[in-house]
Amino acid sequence: MSNQPITKLKDGLISATIWKNQTENGKDHYSVTFSRSYLKNDEWREAFSFSGSELLRLARLSQAAYDEIERQKQQSASLADTA
């Protein structure tokens, strides 16, 4: 099981972090966490809620994360076929 993300997609201060782990039966499982960075008292922090004005960017990041996961799945399947 990995504790490092496979990639992080960004749109301004909003991020989609993609994680890859394996289930107990050895199949790949992908998950995505979304966050928003903000500066408070000269320190960068993360929040996990979004305003209405950020929803379109969040939706686009969600689509990009989906596309990246599909690309990863195809790449894994291609490597398995050549093994």
PDB file of N, CA and C in Angstrom:
ATOM      1  N   MET A   1       0.842  -1.179   0.000  1.00  0.00           N
ATOM      2  CA  MET A   1       0.000   0.000   0.000  1.00  0.00           C
ATOM      3  C   MET A   1       0.883   1.235   0.000  1.00  0.00           C
ATOM      4  N   SER A   2       0.541   2.201  -0.824  1.00  0.00           N
ATOM      5  CA  SER A   2       1.328   3.409  -0.977  1.00  0.00           C
ATOM      6  C   SER A   2       0.773   4.512  -0.089  1.00  0.00           C
ATOM      7  N   ASN A   3       1.668   5.300   0.471  1.00  0.00           N
ATOM      8  CA  ASN A   3       1.198   6.451   1.222  1.00  0.00           C
ATOM      9  C   ASN A   3       1.569   7.751   0.513  1.00  0.00           C
ATOM     10  N   GLN A   4       2.012   7.640  -0.729  1.00  0.00           N
ATOM     11  CA  GLN A   4       2.343   8.796  -1.556  1.00  0.00           C
ATOM     12  C   GLN A   4       1.336   8.881  -2.700  1.00  0.00           C
ATOM     13  N   PRO A   5       0.894  10.096  -3.032  1.00  0.00           N
ATOM     14  CA  PRO A   5      -0.021  10.218  -4.169  1.00  0.00           C
ATOM     15  C   PRO A   5       0.699   9.919  -5.472  1.00  0.00           C
ATOM     16  N   ILE A   6      -0.065   9.451  -6.465  1.00  0.00           N
ATOM     17  CA  ILE A   6       0.557   9.210  -7.767  1.00  0.00           C
ATOM     18  C   ILE A   6       0.655  10.502  -8.564  1.00  0.00           C
ATOM     19  N   THR A   7      -0.247  11.448  -8.288  1.00  0.00           N
ATOM     20  CA  THR A   7      -0.154  12.760  -8.934  1.00  0.00           C
ATOM     21  C   THR A   7      -1.045  13.753  -8.209  1.00  0.00           C
ATOM     22  N   LYS A   8      -0.770  15.016  -8.455  1.00  0.00           N
ATOM     23  CA  LYS A   8      -1.575  16.096  -7.890  1.00  0.00           C
ATOM     24  C   LYS A   8      -1.890  17.072  -9.011  1.00  0.00           C
ATOM     25  N   LEU A   9      -3.169  17.300  -9.240  1.00  0.00           N
ATOM     26  CA  LEU A   9      -3.625  18.228 -10.266  1.00  0.00           C
ATOM     27  C   LEU A   9      -4.053  19.517  -9.583  1.00  0.00           C
ATOM     28  N   LYS A  10      -3.774  20.653 -10.220  1.00  0.00           N
ATOM     29  CA  LYS A  10      -4.099  21.936  -9.590  1.00  0.00           C
ATOM     30  C   LYS A  10      -4.807  22.863 -10.561  1.00  0.00           C
ATOM     31  N   ASP A  11      -5.692  23.660 -10.016  1.00  0.00           N
ATOM     32  CA  ASP A  11      -6.314  24.777 -10.719  1.00  0.00           C
ATOM     33  C   ASP A  11      -6.329  25.926  -9.721  1.00  0.00           C
ATOM     34  N   GLY A  12      -5.362  26.795  -9.838  1.00  0.00           N
ATOM     35  CA  GLY A  12      -5.243  27.873  -8.864  1.00  0.00           C
ATOM     36  C   GLY A  12      -4.921  27.295  -7.501  1.00  0.00           C
ATOM     37  N   LEU A  13      -5.739  27.601  -6.519  1.00  0.00           N
ATOM     38  CA  LEU A  13      -5.509  27.129  -5.150  1.00  0.00           C
ATOM     39  C   LEU A  13      -6.255  25.836  -4.834  1.00  0.00           C
ATOM     40  N   ILE A  14      -6.958  25.276  -5.819  1.00  0.00           N
ATOM     41  CA  ILE A  14      -7.699  24.027  -5.619  1.00  0.00           C
ATOM     42  C   ILE A  14      -6.884  22.872  -6.188  1.00  0.00           C
ATOM     43  N   SER A  15      -6.815  21.777  -5.435  1.00  0.00           N
ATOM     44  CA  SER A  15      -6.025  20.617  -5.846  1.00  0.00           C
ATOM     45  C   SER A  15      -6.858  19.344  -5.791  1.00  0.00           C
ATOM     46  N   ALA A  16      -6.530  18.436  -6.707  1.00  0.00           N
ATOM     47  CA  ALA A  16      -7.063  17.077  -6.688  1.00  0.00           C
ATOM     48  C   ALA A  16      -5.860  16.152  -6.566  1.00  0.00           C
ATOM     49  N   THR A  17      -5.791  15.410  -5.482  1.00  0.00           N
ATOM     50  CA  THR A  17      -4.684  14.493  -5.247  1.00  0.00           C
ATOM     51  C   THR A  17      -5.176  13.078  -5.483  1.00  0.00           C
ATOM     52  N   ILE A  18      -4.484  12.353  -6.376  1.00  0.00           N
ATOM     53  CA  ILE A  18      -4.902  11.001  -6.755  1.00  0.00           C
ATOM     54  C   ILE A  18      -4.012   9.988  -6.044  1.00  0.00           C
ATOM     55  N   TRP A  19      -4.660   9.022  -5.412  1.00  0.00           N
ATOM     56  CA  TRP A  19      -3.982   7.971  -4.654  1.00  0.00           C
ATOM     57  C   TRP A  19      -4.255   6.624  -5.306  1.00  0.00           C
ATOM     58  N   LYS A  20      -3.265   5.746  -5.274  1.00  0.00           N
ATOM     59  CA  LYS A  20      -3.433   4.385  -5.788  1.00  0.00           C
ATOM     60  C   LYS A  20      -3.037   3.408  -4.689  1.00  0.00           C
ATOM     61  N   ASN A  21      -3.932   2.507  -4.396  1.00  0.00           N
ATOM     62  CA  ASN A  21      -3.679   1.451  -3.421  1.00  0.00           C
ATOM     63  C   ASN A  21      -4.154   0.133  -4.010  1.00  0.00           C
ATOM     64  N   GLN A  22      -3.905  -0.928  -3.302  1.00  0.00           N
ATOM     65  CA  GLN A  22      -4.376  -2.240  -3.740  1.00  0.00           C
ATOM     66  C   GLN A  22      -5.344  -2.801  -2.718  1.00  0.00           C
ATOM     67  N   THR A  23      -6.380  -3.454  -3.238  1.00  0.00           N
ATOM     68  CA  THR A  23      -7.333  -4.122  -2.370  1.00  0.00           C
ATOM     69  C   THR A  23      -6.692  -5.392  -1.830  1.00  0.00           C
ATOM     70  N   GLU A  24      -7.372  -6.053  -0.934  1.00  0.00           N
ATOM     71  CA  GLU A  24      -6.847  -7.288  -0.351  1.00  0.00           C
ATOM     72  C   GLU A  24      -6.622  -8.368  -1.397  1.00  0.00           C
ATOM     73  N   ASN A  25      -7.405  -8.343  -2.475  1.00  0.00           N
ATOM     74  CA  ASN A  25      -7.230  -9.349  -3.524  1.00  0.00           C
ATOM     75  C   ASN A  25      -6.261  -8.895  -4.616  1.00  0.00           C
ATOM     76  N   GLY A  26      -5.536  -7.790  -4.374  1.00  0.00           N
ATOM     77  CA  GLY A  26      -4.479  -7.352  -5.276  1.00  0.00           C
ATOM     78  C   GLY A  26      -4.895  -6.444  -6.416  1.00  0.00           C
ATOM     79  N   LYS A  27      -6.158  -6.052  -6.462  1.00  0.00           N
ATOM     80  CA  LYS A  27      -6.609  -5.154  -7.527  1.00  0.00           C
ATOM     81  C   LYS A  27      -6.306  -3.708  -7.156  1.00  0.00           C
ATOM     82  N   ASP A  28      -5.988  -2.922  -8.183  1.00  0.00           N
ATOM     83  CA  ASP A  28      -5.717  -1.506  -7.956  1.00  0.00           C
ATOM     84  C   ASP A  28      -7.003  -0.776  -7.587  1.00  0.00           C
ATOM     85  N   HIS A  29      -6.869   0.148  -6.665  1.00  0.00           N
ATOM     86  CA  HIS A  29      -7.989   0.978  -6.218  1.00  0.00           C
ATOM     87  C   HIS A  29      -7.505   2.420  -6.203  1.00  0.00           C
ATOM     88  N   TYR A  30      -8.242   3.304  -6.851  1.00  0.00           N
ATOM     89  CA  TYR A  30      -7.875   4.717  -6.920  1.00  0.00           C
ATOM     90  C   TYR A  30      -8.855   5.542  -6.100  1.00  0.00           C
ATOM     91  N   SER A  31      -8.344   6.576  -5.464  1.00  0.00           N
ATOM     92  CA  SER A  31      -9.199   7.526  -4.764  1.00  0.00           C
ATOM     93  C   SER A  31      -8.639   8.929  -4.984  1.00  0.00           C
ATOM     94  N   VAL A  32      -9.486   9.908  -4.755  1.00  0.00           N
ATOM     95  CA  VAL A  32      -9.102  11.294  -4.990  1.00  0.00           C
ATOM     96  C   VAL A  32      -9.524  12.125  -3.782  1.00  0.00           C
ATOM     97  N   THR A  33      -8.620  12.985  -3.341  1.00  0.00           N
ATOM     98  CA  THR A  33      -8.972  13.963  -2.310  1.00  0.00           C
ATOM     99  C   THR A  33      -8.874  15.357  -2.938  1.00  0.00           C
ATOM    100  N   PHE A  34      -9.822  16.197  -2.590  1.00  0.00           N
ATOM    101  CA  PHE A  34      -9.847  17.572  -3.079  1.00  0.00           C
ATOM    102  C   PHE A  34      -9.569  18.513  -1.908  1.00  0.00           C
ATOM    103  N   SER A  35      -8.797  19.546  -2.173  1.00  0.00           N
ATOM    104  CA  SER A  35      -8.496  20.519  -1.125  1.00  0.00           C
ATOM    105  C   SER A  35      -8.337  21.906  -1.728  1.00  0.00           C
ATOM    106  N   ARG A  36      -8.410  22.895  -0.853  1.00  0.00           N
ATOM    107  CA  ARG A  36      -8.239  24.288  -1.243  1.00  0.00           C
ATOM    108  C   ARG A  36      -7.195  24.894  -0.320  1.00  0.00           C
ATOM    109  N   SER A  37      -6.166  25.472  -0.885  1.00  0.00           N
ATOM    110  CA  SER A  37      -5.117  26.111  -0.088  1.00  0.00           C
ATOM    111  C   SER A  37      -5.514  27.550   0.218  1.00  0.00           C
ATOM    112  N   TYR A  38      -5.136  28.015   1.397  1.00  0.00           N
ATOM    113  CA  TYR A  38      -5.370  29.409   1.751  1.00  0.00           C
ATOM    114  C   TYR A  38      -4.285  29.857   2.727  1.00  0.00           C
ATOM    115  N   LEU A  39      -4.067  31.144   2.759  1.00  0.00           N
ATOM    116  CA  LEU A  39      -3.028  31.728   3.586  1.00  0.00           C
ATOM    117  C   LEU A  39      -3.661  32.390   4.800  1.00  0.00           C
ATOM    118  N   LYS A  40      -3.196  32.006   5.982  1.00  0.00           N
ATOM    119  CA  LYS A  40      -3.688  32.601   7.222  1.00  0.00           C
ATOM    120  C   LYS A  40      -2.492  32.869   8.124  1.00  0.00           C
ATOM    121  N   ASN A  41      -2.326  34.114   8.514  1.00  0.00           N
ATOM    122  CA  ASN A  41      -1.215  34.516   9.384  1.00  0.00           C
ATOM    123  C   ASN A  41       0.126  34.075   8.811  1.00  0.00           C
ATOM    124  N   ASP A  42       0.325  34.322   7.513  1.00  0.00           N
ATOM    125  CA  ASP A  42       1.575  33.977   6.812  1.00  0.00           C
ATOM    126  C   ASP A  42       1.875  32.480   6.805  1.00  0.00           C
ATOM    127  N   GLU A  43       0.862  31.652   6.988  1.00  0.00           N
ATOM    128  CA  GLU A  43       1.037  30.198   6.969  1.00  0.00           C
ATOM    129  C   GLU A  43       0.015  29.593   6.008  1.00  0.00           C
ATOM    130  N   TRP A  44       0.504  28.734   5.090  1.00  0.00           N
ATOM    131  CA  TRP A  44      -0.395  28.068   4.155  1.00  0.00           C
ATOM    132  C   TRP A  44      -1.113  26.927   4.857  1.00  0.00           C
ATOM    133  N   ARG A  45      -2.412  26.852   4.637  1.00  0.00           N
ATOM    134  CA  ARG A  45      -3.253  25.805   5.218  1.00  0.00           C
ATOM    135  C   ARG A  45      -4.125  25.202   4.133  1.00  0.00           C
ATOM    136  N   GLU A  46      -4.786  24.108   4.474  1.00  0.00           N
ATOM    137  CA  GLU A  46      -5.692  23.461   3.536  1.00  0.00           C
ATOM    138  C   GLU A  46      -7.087  23.369   4.129  1.00  0.00           C
ATOM    139  N   ALA A  47      -8.068  23.554   3.275  1.00  0.00           N
ATOM    140  CA  ALA A  47      -9.472  23.381   3.650  1.00  0.00           C
ATOM    141  C   ALA A  47     -10.081  22.356   2.700  1.00  0.00           C
ATOM    142  N   PHE A  48     -11.181  21.785   3.127  1.00  0.00           N
ATOM    143  CA  PHE A  48     -11.815  20.734   2.341  1.00  0.00           C
ATOM    144  C   PHE A  48     -13.269  21.068   2.020  1.00  0.00           C
ATOM    145  N   SER A  49     -13.598  22.341   2.114  1.00  0.00           N
ATOM    146  CA  SER A  49     -14.913  22.820   1.689  1.00  0.00           C
ATOM    147  C   SER A  49     -14.692  23.893   0.634  1.00  0.00           C
ATOM    148  N   PHE A  50     -15.719  24.110  -0.185  1.00  0.00           N
ATOM    149  CA  PHE A  50     -15.563  24.982  -1.339  1.00  0.00           C
ATOM    150  C   PHE A  50     -16.759  25.914  -1.448  1.00  0.00           C
ATOM    151  N   SER A  51     -16.504  27.120  -1.926  1.00  0.00           N
ATOM    152  CA  SER A  51     -17.599  28.071  -2.121  1.00  0.00           C
ATOM    153  C   SER A  51     -18.277  27.795  -3.454  1.00  0.00           C
ATOM    154  N   GLY A  52     -19.442  28.354  -3.626  1.00  0.00           N
ATOM    155  CA  GLY A  52     -20.179  28.169  -4.873  1.00  0.00           C
ATOM    156  C   GLY A  52     -19.387  28.631  -6.083  1.00  0.00           C
ATOM    157  N   SER A  53     -18.615  29.685  -5.923  1.00  0.00           N
ATOM    158  CA  SER A  53     -17.845  30.212  -7.049  1.00  0.00           C
ATOM    159  C   SER A  53     -16.681  29.297  -7.440  1.00  0.00           C
ATOM    160  N   GLU A  54     -16.340  28.331  -6.598  1.00  0.00           N
ATOM    161  CA  GLU A  54     -15.240  27.403  -6.889  1.00  0.00           C
ATOM    162  C   GLU A  54     -15.722  26.083  -7.485  1.00  0.00           C
ATOM    163  N   LEU A  55     -17.025  25.893  -7.554  1.00  0.00           N
ATOM    164  CA  LEU A  55     -17.561  24.590  -7.957  1.00  0.00           C
ATOM    165  C   LEU A  55     -17.246  24.219  -9.397  1.00  0.00           C
ATOM    166  N   LEU A  56     -17.225  25.169 -10.304  1.00  0.00           N
ATOM    167  CA  LEU A  56     -16.912  24.839 -11.688  1.00  0.00           C
ATOM    168  C   LEU A  56     -15.464  24.374 -11.798  1.00  0.00           C
ATOM    169  N   ARG A  57     -14.539  25.065 -11.122  1.00  0.00           N
ATOM    170  CA  ARG A  57     -13.134  24.623 -11.128  1.00  0.00           C
ATOM    171  C   ARG A  57     -13.005  23.257 -10.471  1.00  0.00           C
ATOM    172  N   LEU A  58     -13.751  23.012  -9.412  1.00  0.00           N
ATOM    173  CA  LEU A  58     -13.737  21.714  -8.751  1.00  0.00           C
ATOM    174  C   LEU A  58     -14.256  20.625  -9.695  1.00  0.00           C
ATOM    175  N   ALA A  59     -15.310  20.924 -10.433  1.00  0.00           N
ATOM    176  CA  ALA A  59     -15.864  19.962 -11.392  1.00  0.00           C
ATOM    177  C   ALA A  59     -14.852  19.648 -12.494  1.00  0.00           C
ATOM    178  N   ARG A  60     -14.163  20.667 -12.974  1.00  0.00           N
ATOM    179  CA  ARG A  60     -13.158  20.445 -14.027  1.00  0.00           C
ATOM    180  C   ARG A  60     -11.986  19.621 -13.501  1.00  0.00           C
ATOM    181  N   LEU A  61     -11.577  19.882 -12.269  1.00  0.00           N
ATOM    182  CA  LEU A  61     -10.520  19.061 -11.667  1.00  0.00           C
ATOM    183  C   LEU A  61     -10.984  17.632 -11.474  1.00  0.00           C
ATOM    184  N   SER A  62     -12.237  17.458 -11.117  1.00  0.00           N
ATOM    185  CA  SER A  62     -12.801  16.120 -10.967  1.00  0.00           C
ATOM    186  C   SER A  62     -12.741  15.366 -12.290  1.00  0.00           C
ATOM    187  N   GLN A  63     -13.097  16.026 -13.389  1.00  0.00           N
ATOM    188  CA  GLN A  63     -13.025  15.411 -14.717  1.00  0.00           C
ATOM    189  C   GLN A  63     -11.581  15.071 -15.072  1.00  0.00           C
ATOM    190  N   ALA A  64     -10.654  15.983 -14.789  1.00  0.00           N
ATOM    191  CA  ALA A  64      -9.237  15.729 -15.078  1.00  0.00           C
ATOM    192  C   ALA A  64      -8.715  14.564 -14.244  1.00  0.00           C
ATOM    193  N   ALA A  65      -9.153  14.465 -12.989  1.00  0.00           N
ATOM    194  CA  ALA A  65      -8.738  13.348 -12.133  1.00  0.00           C
ATOM    195  C   ALA A  65      -9.291  12.033 -12.686  1.00  0.00           C
ATOM    196  N   TYR A  66     -10.543  12.039 -13.112  1.00  0.00           N
ATOM    197  CA  TYR A  66     -11.137  10.844 -13.726  1.00  0.00           C
ATOM    198  C   TYR A  66     -10.332  10.416 -14.951  1.00  0.00           C
ATOM    199  N   ASP A  67     -10.016  11.382 -15.815  1.00  0.00           N
ATOM    200  CA  ASP A  67      -9.248  11.084 -17.024  1.00  0.00           C
ATOM    201  C   ASP A  67      -7.876  10.515 -16.683  1.00  0.00           C
ATOM    202  N   GLU A  68      -7.224  11.059 -15.662  1.00  0.00           N
ATOM    203  CA  GLU A  68      -5.903  10.570 -15.262  1.00  0.00           C
ATOM    204  C   GLU A  68      -5.993   9.153 -14.709  1.00  0.00           C
ATOM    205  N   ILE A  69      -7.018   8.861 -13.932  1.00  0.00           N
ATOM    206  CA  ILE A  69      -7.190   7.508 -13.402  1.00  0.00           C
ATOM    207  C   ILE A  69      -7.423   6.521 -14.542  1.00  0.00           C
ATOM    208  N   GLU A  70      -8.231   6.901 -15.515  1.00  0.00           N
ATOM    209  CA  GLU A  70      -8.461   6.029 -16.668  1.00  0.00           C
ATOM    210  C   GLU A  70      -7.161   5.796 -17.432  1.00  0.00           C
ATOM    211  N   ARG A  71      -6.344   6.833 -17.576  1.00  0.00           N
ATOM    212  CA  ARG A  71      -5.048   6.690 -18.247  1.00  0.00           C
ATOM    213  C   ARG A  71      -4.148   5.737 -17.463  1.00  0.00           C
ATOM    214  N   GLN A  72      -4.146   5.860 -16.155  1.00  0.00           N
ATOM    215  CA  GLN A  72      -3.345   4.970 -15.310  1.00  0.00           C
ATOM    216  C   GLN A  72      -3.812   3.521 -15.451  1.00  0.00           C
ATOM    217  N   LYS A  73      -5.127   3.317 -15.471  1.00  0.00           N
ATOM    218  CA  LYS A  73      -5.671   1.969 -15.624  1.00  0.00           C
ATOM    219  C   LYS A  73      -5.263   1.360 -16.966  1.00  0.00           C
ATOM    220  N   GLN A  74      -5.349   2.160 -18.028  1.00  0.00           N
ATOM    221  CA  GLN A  74      -4.958   1.666 -19.354  1.00  0.00           C
ATOM    222  C   GLN A  74      -3.469   1.345 -19.394  1.00  0.00           C
ATOM    223  N   GLN A  75      -2.674   2.185 -18.770  1.00  0.00           N
ATOM    224  CA  GLN A  75      -1.231   1.949 -18.728  1.00  0.00           C
ATOM    225  C   GLN A  75      -0.922   0.667 -17.960  1.00  0.00           C
ATOM    226  N   SER A  76      -1.592   0.453 -16.836  1.00  0.00           N
ATOM    227  CA  SER A  76      -1.388  -0.767 -16.056  1.00  0.00           C
ATOM    228  C   SER A  76      -1.803  -2.002 -16.845  1.00  0.00           C
ATOM    229  N   ALA A  77      -2.930  -1.908 -17.553  1.00  0.00           N
ATOM    230  CA  ALA A  77      -3.413  -3.034 -18.358  1.00  0.00           C
ATOM    231  C   ALA A  77      -2.442  -3.318 -19.493  1.00  0.00           C
ATOM    232  N   SER A  78      -1.894  -2.285 -20.096  1.00  0.00           N
ATOM    233  CA  SER A  78      -0.937  -2.454 -21.182  1.00  0.00           C
ATOM    234  C   SER A  78       0.336  -3.129 -20.690  1.00  0.00           C
ATOM    235  N   LEU A  79       0.807  -2.743 -19.499  1.00  0.00           N
ATOM    236  CA  LEU A  79       1.995  -3.366 -18.922  1.00  0.00           C
ATOM    237  C   LEU A  79       1.737  -4.830 -18.570  1.00  0.00           C
ATOM    238  N   ALA A  80       0.515  -5.119 -18.099  1.00  0.00           N
ATOM    239  CA  ALA A  80       0.169  -6.502 -17.758  1.00  0.00           C
ATOM    240  C   ALA A  80       0.102  -7.365 -19.007  1.00  0.00           C
ATOM    241  N   ASP A  81      -0.357  -6.796 -20.110  1.00  0.00           N
ATOM    242  CA  ASP A  81      -0.438  -7.543 -21.364  1.00  0.00           C
ATOM    243  C   ASP A  81       0.932  -7.891 -21.918  1.00  0.00           C
ATOM    244  N   THR A  82       1.935  -7.055 -21.667  1.00  0.00           N
ATOM    245  CA  THR A  82       3.272  -7.299 -22.194  1.00  0.00           C
ATOM    246  C   THR A  82       4.111  -8.169 -21.274  1.00  0.00           C
ATOM    247  N   ALA A  83       3.604  -8.412 -20.065  1.00  0.00           N
ATOM    248  CA  ALA A  83       4.374  -9.214 -19.098  1.00  0.00           C
ATOM    249  C   ALA A  83       4.207 -10.695 -19.333  1.00  0.00           C
TER     250      ALA A  83
END
